[in-house]
CSV table of C-alpha atoms in Angstrom, one decimal:
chain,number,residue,atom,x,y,z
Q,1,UNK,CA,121.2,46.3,125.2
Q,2,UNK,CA,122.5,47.9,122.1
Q,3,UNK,CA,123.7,51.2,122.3
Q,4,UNK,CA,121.8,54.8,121.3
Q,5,UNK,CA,122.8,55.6,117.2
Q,6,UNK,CA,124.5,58.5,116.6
Q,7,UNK,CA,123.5,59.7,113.4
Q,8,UNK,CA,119.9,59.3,111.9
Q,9,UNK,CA,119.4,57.6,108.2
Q,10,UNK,CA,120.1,59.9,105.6
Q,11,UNK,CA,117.4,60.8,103.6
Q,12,UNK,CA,117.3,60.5,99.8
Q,13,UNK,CA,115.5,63.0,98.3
Q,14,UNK,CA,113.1,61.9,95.1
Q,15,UNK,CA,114.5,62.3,91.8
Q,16,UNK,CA,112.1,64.8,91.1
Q,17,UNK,CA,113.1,66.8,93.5
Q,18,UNK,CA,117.0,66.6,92.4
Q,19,UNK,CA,115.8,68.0,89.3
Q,20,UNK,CA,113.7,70.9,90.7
Q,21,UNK,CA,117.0,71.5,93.2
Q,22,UNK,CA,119.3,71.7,90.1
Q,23,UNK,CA,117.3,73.6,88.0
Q,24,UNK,CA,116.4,76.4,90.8
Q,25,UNK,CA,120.8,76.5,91.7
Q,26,UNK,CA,121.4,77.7,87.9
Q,27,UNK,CA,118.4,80.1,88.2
Q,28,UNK,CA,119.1,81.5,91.6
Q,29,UNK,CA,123.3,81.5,90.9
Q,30,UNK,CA,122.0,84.3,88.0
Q,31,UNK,CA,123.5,81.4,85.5
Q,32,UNK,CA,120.0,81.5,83.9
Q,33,UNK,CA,118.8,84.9,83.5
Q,34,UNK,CA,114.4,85.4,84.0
Q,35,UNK,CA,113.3,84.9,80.6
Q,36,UNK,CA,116.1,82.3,79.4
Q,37,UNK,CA,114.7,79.3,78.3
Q,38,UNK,CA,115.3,76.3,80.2
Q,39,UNK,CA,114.7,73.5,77.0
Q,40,UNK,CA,112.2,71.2,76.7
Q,41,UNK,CA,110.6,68.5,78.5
Q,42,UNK,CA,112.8,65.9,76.2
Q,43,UNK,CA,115.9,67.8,76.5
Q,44,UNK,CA,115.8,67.6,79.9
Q,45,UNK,CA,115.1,64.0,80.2
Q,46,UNK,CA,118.2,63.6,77.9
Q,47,UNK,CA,120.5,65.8,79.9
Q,48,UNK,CA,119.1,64.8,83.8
Q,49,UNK,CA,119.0,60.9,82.5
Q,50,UNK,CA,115.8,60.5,84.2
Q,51,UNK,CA,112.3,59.7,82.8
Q,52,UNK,CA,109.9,61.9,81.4
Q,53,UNK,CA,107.4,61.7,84.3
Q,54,UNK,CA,110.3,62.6,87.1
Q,55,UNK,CA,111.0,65.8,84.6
Q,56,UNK,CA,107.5,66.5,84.9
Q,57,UNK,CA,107.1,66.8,88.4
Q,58,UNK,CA,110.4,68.6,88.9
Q,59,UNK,CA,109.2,71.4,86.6
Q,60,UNK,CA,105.8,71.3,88.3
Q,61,UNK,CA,107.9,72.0,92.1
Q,62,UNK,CA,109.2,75.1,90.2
Q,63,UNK,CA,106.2,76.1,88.2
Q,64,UNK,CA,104.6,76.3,91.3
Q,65,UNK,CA,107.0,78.0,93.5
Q,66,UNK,CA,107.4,81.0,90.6
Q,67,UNK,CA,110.7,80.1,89.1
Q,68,UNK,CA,109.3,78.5,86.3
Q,69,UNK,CA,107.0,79.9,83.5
Q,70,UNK,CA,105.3,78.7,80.0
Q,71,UNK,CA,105.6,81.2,77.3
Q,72,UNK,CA,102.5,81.4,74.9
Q,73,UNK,CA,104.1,78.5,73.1
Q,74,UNK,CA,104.1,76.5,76.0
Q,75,UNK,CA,107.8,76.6,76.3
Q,76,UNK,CA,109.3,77.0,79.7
Q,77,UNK,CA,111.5,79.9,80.7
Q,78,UNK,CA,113.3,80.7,83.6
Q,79,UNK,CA,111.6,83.7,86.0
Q,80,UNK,CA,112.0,85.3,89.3
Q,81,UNK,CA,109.2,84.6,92.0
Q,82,UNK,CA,106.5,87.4,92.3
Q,83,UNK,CA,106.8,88.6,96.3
Q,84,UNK,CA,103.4,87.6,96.7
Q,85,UNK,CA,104.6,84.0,95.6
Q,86,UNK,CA,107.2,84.4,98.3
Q,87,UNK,CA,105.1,85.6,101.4
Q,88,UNK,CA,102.3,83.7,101.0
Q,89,UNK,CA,103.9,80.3,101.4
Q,90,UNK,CA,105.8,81.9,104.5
Q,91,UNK,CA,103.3,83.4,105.8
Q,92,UNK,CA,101.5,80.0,105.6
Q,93,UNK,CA,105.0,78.9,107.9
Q,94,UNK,CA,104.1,81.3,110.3
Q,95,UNK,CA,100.5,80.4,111.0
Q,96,UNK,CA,101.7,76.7,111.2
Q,97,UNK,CA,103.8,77.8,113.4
Q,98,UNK,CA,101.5,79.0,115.6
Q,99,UNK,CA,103.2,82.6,115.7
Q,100,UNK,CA,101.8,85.8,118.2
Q,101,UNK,CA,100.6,89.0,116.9
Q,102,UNK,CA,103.1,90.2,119.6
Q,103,UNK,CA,105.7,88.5,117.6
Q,104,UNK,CA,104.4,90.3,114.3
Q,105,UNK,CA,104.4,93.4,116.0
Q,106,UNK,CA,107.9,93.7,117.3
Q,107,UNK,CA,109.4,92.4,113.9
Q,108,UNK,CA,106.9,95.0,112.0
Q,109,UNK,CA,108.6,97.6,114.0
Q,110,UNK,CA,111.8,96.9,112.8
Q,111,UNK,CA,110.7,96.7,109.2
Q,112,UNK,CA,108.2,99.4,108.3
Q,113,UNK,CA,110.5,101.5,109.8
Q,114,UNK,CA,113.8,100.7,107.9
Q,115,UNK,CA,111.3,101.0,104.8
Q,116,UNK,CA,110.3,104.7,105.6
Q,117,UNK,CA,113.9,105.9,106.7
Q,118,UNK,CA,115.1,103.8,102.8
Q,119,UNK,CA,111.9,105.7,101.2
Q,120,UNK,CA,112.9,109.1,103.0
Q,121,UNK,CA,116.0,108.7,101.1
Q,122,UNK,CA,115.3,107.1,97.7
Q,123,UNK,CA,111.4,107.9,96.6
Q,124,UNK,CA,110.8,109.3,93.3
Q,125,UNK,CA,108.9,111.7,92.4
Q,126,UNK,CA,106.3,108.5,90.8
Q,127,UNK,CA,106.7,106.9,93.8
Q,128,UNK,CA,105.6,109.7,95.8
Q,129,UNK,CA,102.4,110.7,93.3
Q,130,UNK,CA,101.5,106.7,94.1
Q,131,UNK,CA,101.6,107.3,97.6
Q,132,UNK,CA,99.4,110.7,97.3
Q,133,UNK,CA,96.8,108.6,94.9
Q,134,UNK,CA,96.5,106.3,97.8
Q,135,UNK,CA,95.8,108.7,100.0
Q,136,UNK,CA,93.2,110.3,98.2
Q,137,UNK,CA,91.5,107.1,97.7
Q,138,UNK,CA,91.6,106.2,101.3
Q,139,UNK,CA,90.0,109.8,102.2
Q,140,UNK,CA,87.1,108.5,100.2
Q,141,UNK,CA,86.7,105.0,101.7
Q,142,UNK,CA,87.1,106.7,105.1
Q,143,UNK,CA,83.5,105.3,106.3
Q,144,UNK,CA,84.0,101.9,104.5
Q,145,UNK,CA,86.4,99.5,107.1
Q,146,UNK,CA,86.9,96.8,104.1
Q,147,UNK,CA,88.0,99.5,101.6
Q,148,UNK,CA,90.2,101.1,104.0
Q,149,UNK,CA,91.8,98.1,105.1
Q,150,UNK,CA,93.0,97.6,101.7
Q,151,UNK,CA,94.1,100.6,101.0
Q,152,UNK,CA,96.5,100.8,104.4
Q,153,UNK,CA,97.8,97.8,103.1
Q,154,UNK,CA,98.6,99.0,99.7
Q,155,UNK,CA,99.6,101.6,101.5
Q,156,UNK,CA,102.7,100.3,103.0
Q,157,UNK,CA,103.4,98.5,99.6
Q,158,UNK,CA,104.1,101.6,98.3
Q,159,UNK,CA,106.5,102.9,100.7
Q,160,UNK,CA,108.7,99.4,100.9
Q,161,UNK,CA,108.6,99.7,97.1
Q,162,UNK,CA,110.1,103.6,97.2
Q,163,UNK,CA,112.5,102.2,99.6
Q,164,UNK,CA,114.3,100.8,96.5
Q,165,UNK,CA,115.5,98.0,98.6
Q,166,UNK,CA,114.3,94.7,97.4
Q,167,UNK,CA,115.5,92.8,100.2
Q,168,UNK,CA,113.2,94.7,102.6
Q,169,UNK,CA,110.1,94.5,100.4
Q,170,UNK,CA,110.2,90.7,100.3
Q,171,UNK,CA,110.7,90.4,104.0
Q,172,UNK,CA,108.2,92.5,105.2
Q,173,UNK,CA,105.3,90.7,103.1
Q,174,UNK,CA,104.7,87.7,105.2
Q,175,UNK,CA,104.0,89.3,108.3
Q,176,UNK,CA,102.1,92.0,106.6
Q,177,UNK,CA,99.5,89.8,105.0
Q,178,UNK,CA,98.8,88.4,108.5
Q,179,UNK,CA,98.4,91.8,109.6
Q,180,UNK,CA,95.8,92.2,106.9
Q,181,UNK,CA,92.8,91.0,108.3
Q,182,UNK,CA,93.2,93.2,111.9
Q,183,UNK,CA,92.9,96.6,110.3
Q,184,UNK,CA,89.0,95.9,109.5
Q,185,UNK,CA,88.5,94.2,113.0
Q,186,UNK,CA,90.6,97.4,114.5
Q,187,UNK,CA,88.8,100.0,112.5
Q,188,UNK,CA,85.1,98.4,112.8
Q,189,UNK,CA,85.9,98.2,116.9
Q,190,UNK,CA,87.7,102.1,117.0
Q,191,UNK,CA,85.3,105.0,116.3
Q,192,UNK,CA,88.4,107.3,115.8
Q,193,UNK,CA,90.7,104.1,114.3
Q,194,UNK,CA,89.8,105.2,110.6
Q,195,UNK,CA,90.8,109.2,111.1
Q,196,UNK,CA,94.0,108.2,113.1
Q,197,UNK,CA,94.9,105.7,110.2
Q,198,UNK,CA,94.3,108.3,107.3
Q,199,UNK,CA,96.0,110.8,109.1
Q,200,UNK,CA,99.0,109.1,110.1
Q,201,UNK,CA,99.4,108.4,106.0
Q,202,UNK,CA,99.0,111.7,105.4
Q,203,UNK,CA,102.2,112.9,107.6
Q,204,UNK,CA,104.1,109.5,106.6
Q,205,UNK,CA,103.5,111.0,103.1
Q,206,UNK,CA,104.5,114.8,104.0
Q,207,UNK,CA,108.2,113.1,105.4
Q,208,UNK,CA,108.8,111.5,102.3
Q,209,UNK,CA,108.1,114.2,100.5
Q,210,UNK,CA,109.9,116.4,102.8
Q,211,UNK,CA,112.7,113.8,102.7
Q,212,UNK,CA,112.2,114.0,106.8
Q,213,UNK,CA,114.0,111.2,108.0
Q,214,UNK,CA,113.2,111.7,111.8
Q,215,UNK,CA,109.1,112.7,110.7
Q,216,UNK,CA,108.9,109.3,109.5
Q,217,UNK,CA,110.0,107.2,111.7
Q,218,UNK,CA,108.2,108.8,114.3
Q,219,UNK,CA,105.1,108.5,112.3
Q,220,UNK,CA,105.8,105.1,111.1
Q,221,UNK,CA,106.2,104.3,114.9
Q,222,UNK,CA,102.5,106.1,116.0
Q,223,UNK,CA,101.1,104.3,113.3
Q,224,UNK,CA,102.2,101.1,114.3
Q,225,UNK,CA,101.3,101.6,118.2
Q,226,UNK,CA,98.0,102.9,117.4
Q,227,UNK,CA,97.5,99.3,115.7
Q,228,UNK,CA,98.6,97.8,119.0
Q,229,UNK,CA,96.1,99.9,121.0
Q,230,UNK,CA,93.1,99.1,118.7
Q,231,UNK,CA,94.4,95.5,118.5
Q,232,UNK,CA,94.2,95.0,122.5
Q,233,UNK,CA,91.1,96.3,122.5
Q,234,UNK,CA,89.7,93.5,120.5
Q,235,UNK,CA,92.1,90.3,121.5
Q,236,UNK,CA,95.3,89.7,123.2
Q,237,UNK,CA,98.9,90.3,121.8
Q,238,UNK,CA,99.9,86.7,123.1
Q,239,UNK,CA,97.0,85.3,120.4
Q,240,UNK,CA,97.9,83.3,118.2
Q,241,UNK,CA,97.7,84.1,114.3
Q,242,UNK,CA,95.8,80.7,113.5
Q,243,UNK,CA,93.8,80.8,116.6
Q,244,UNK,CA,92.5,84.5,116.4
Q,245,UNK,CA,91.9,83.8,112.8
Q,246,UNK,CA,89.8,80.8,113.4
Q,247,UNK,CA,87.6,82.2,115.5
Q,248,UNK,CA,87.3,85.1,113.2
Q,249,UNK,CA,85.9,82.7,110.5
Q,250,UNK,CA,83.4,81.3,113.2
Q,251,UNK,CA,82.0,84.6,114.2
Q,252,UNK,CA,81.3,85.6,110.7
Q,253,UNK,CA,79.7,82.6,109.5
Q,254,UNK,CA,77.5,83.2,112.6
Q,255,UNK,CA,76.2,86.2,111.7
């Protein structure tokens, strides 16, 4: 009986993909700057020694994952992925892997609040009038669970972006768009979930103004576990993202 192998077959990755991998190092290494153009489609096939179609396909891969643009001329320059680009494919990862709302909470923790104490600490005077606009417009759509829902999400856009850390604005967007959806279930389902929200902005707001490091993060914190108490209310923390979704879907198409 022949023995067990020790190592699997390598796998060769498609030319296309070769091309998309070099192309993204010199982008990502800072070697070509956003903006820098990247040559044309003939260039390329000159320099990679591939054919045209293979080209195309590799600059699709990019195009698609944001590091590759067309100017007005139809030229292609280099570009740094939008953040939306970013979490949405990983937050696509995380439903796929079947991932718990407990498991979104316990990271969120950790997050939103290293975003207020960075925002406590670094908000501008812009970045604060942003967070009073939303405010304001939340205090109007106080009665309207859709509206509101959008607004807490901008919401805590605004304060990862006057944390000034890009690091911590791209890594709290995946789990945050699968968090999206619950605050109109939560709010719907709470007859106080809608005032506890606004007003939990309002004093996140008053500690970054107030540059009140210990305010916010105990505010960040209420504001997070009054999620968790509307959330078990309605479903289980164990739930997962997909499967809580699903039958989300279901429901409303029932109605």
């Amino acid at each position: 009986m022949p023995a067990s192998p020790l190592f699997r077959r390598i796998d060769v990755a498609p030319a296309y993909q070769k091309v998309a991998d070099a192309i993204e190092r010199e982008i990502v290494s800072g070697r070509i700057k956003p903006g820098d153009p990247i040559g044309t489609e003939l260039e390329l096939v000159r320099q990679f020694g591939v054919n045209r179609s293979t080209v195309r396909e590799g600059i699709r891969v990019l195009e698609e994952g944001g590091l590759l643009r067309r100017d007005s001329s139809r030229r292609l320059q280099a570009c740094l992925p939008r953040y939306n680009k970013l979490a949405t494919r990983l937050s696509r990862a995380l439903v796929l892997h079947e991932v718990t709302f407990r498991e979104l909470f316990e990271v969120s923790m950790t997050l939103e609040i290293a975003s207020t104490e960075c925002a406590v600490e670094r908000a501008t005077e812009e970045d604060i009038a942003e967070l009073a606009e939303n405010l304001a417009r939340s205090e109007q759509v106080i009665a309207d669970p859709a509206a509101l829902a959008e607004c807490d999400a901008d919401f805590h856009v605004l304060v990862a972006k006057a944390s000034h850390n890009r690091v911590l604005q791209l890594a709290r967007e995946p789990a945050a768009q699968l968090f999206f959806p619950t605050t109109e279930m939560i709010v719907s389902h709470a007859a106080q979930g809608a005032t506890r929200l606004v007003e939990a902005h309002r004093h996140l707001l008053e500690a970054i103004r107030r540059r009140d490091k210990a305010a916010g993060v105990q505010w960040t914190r209420r504001h997070l576990q009054d999620w968790r108490r509307g959330f078990e209310r309605i479903a289980s923390l164990d739930r997962s993202v997909e499967h809580m979704y699903m039958e989300h879907a279901q429901a409303v198409r029932r109605k």
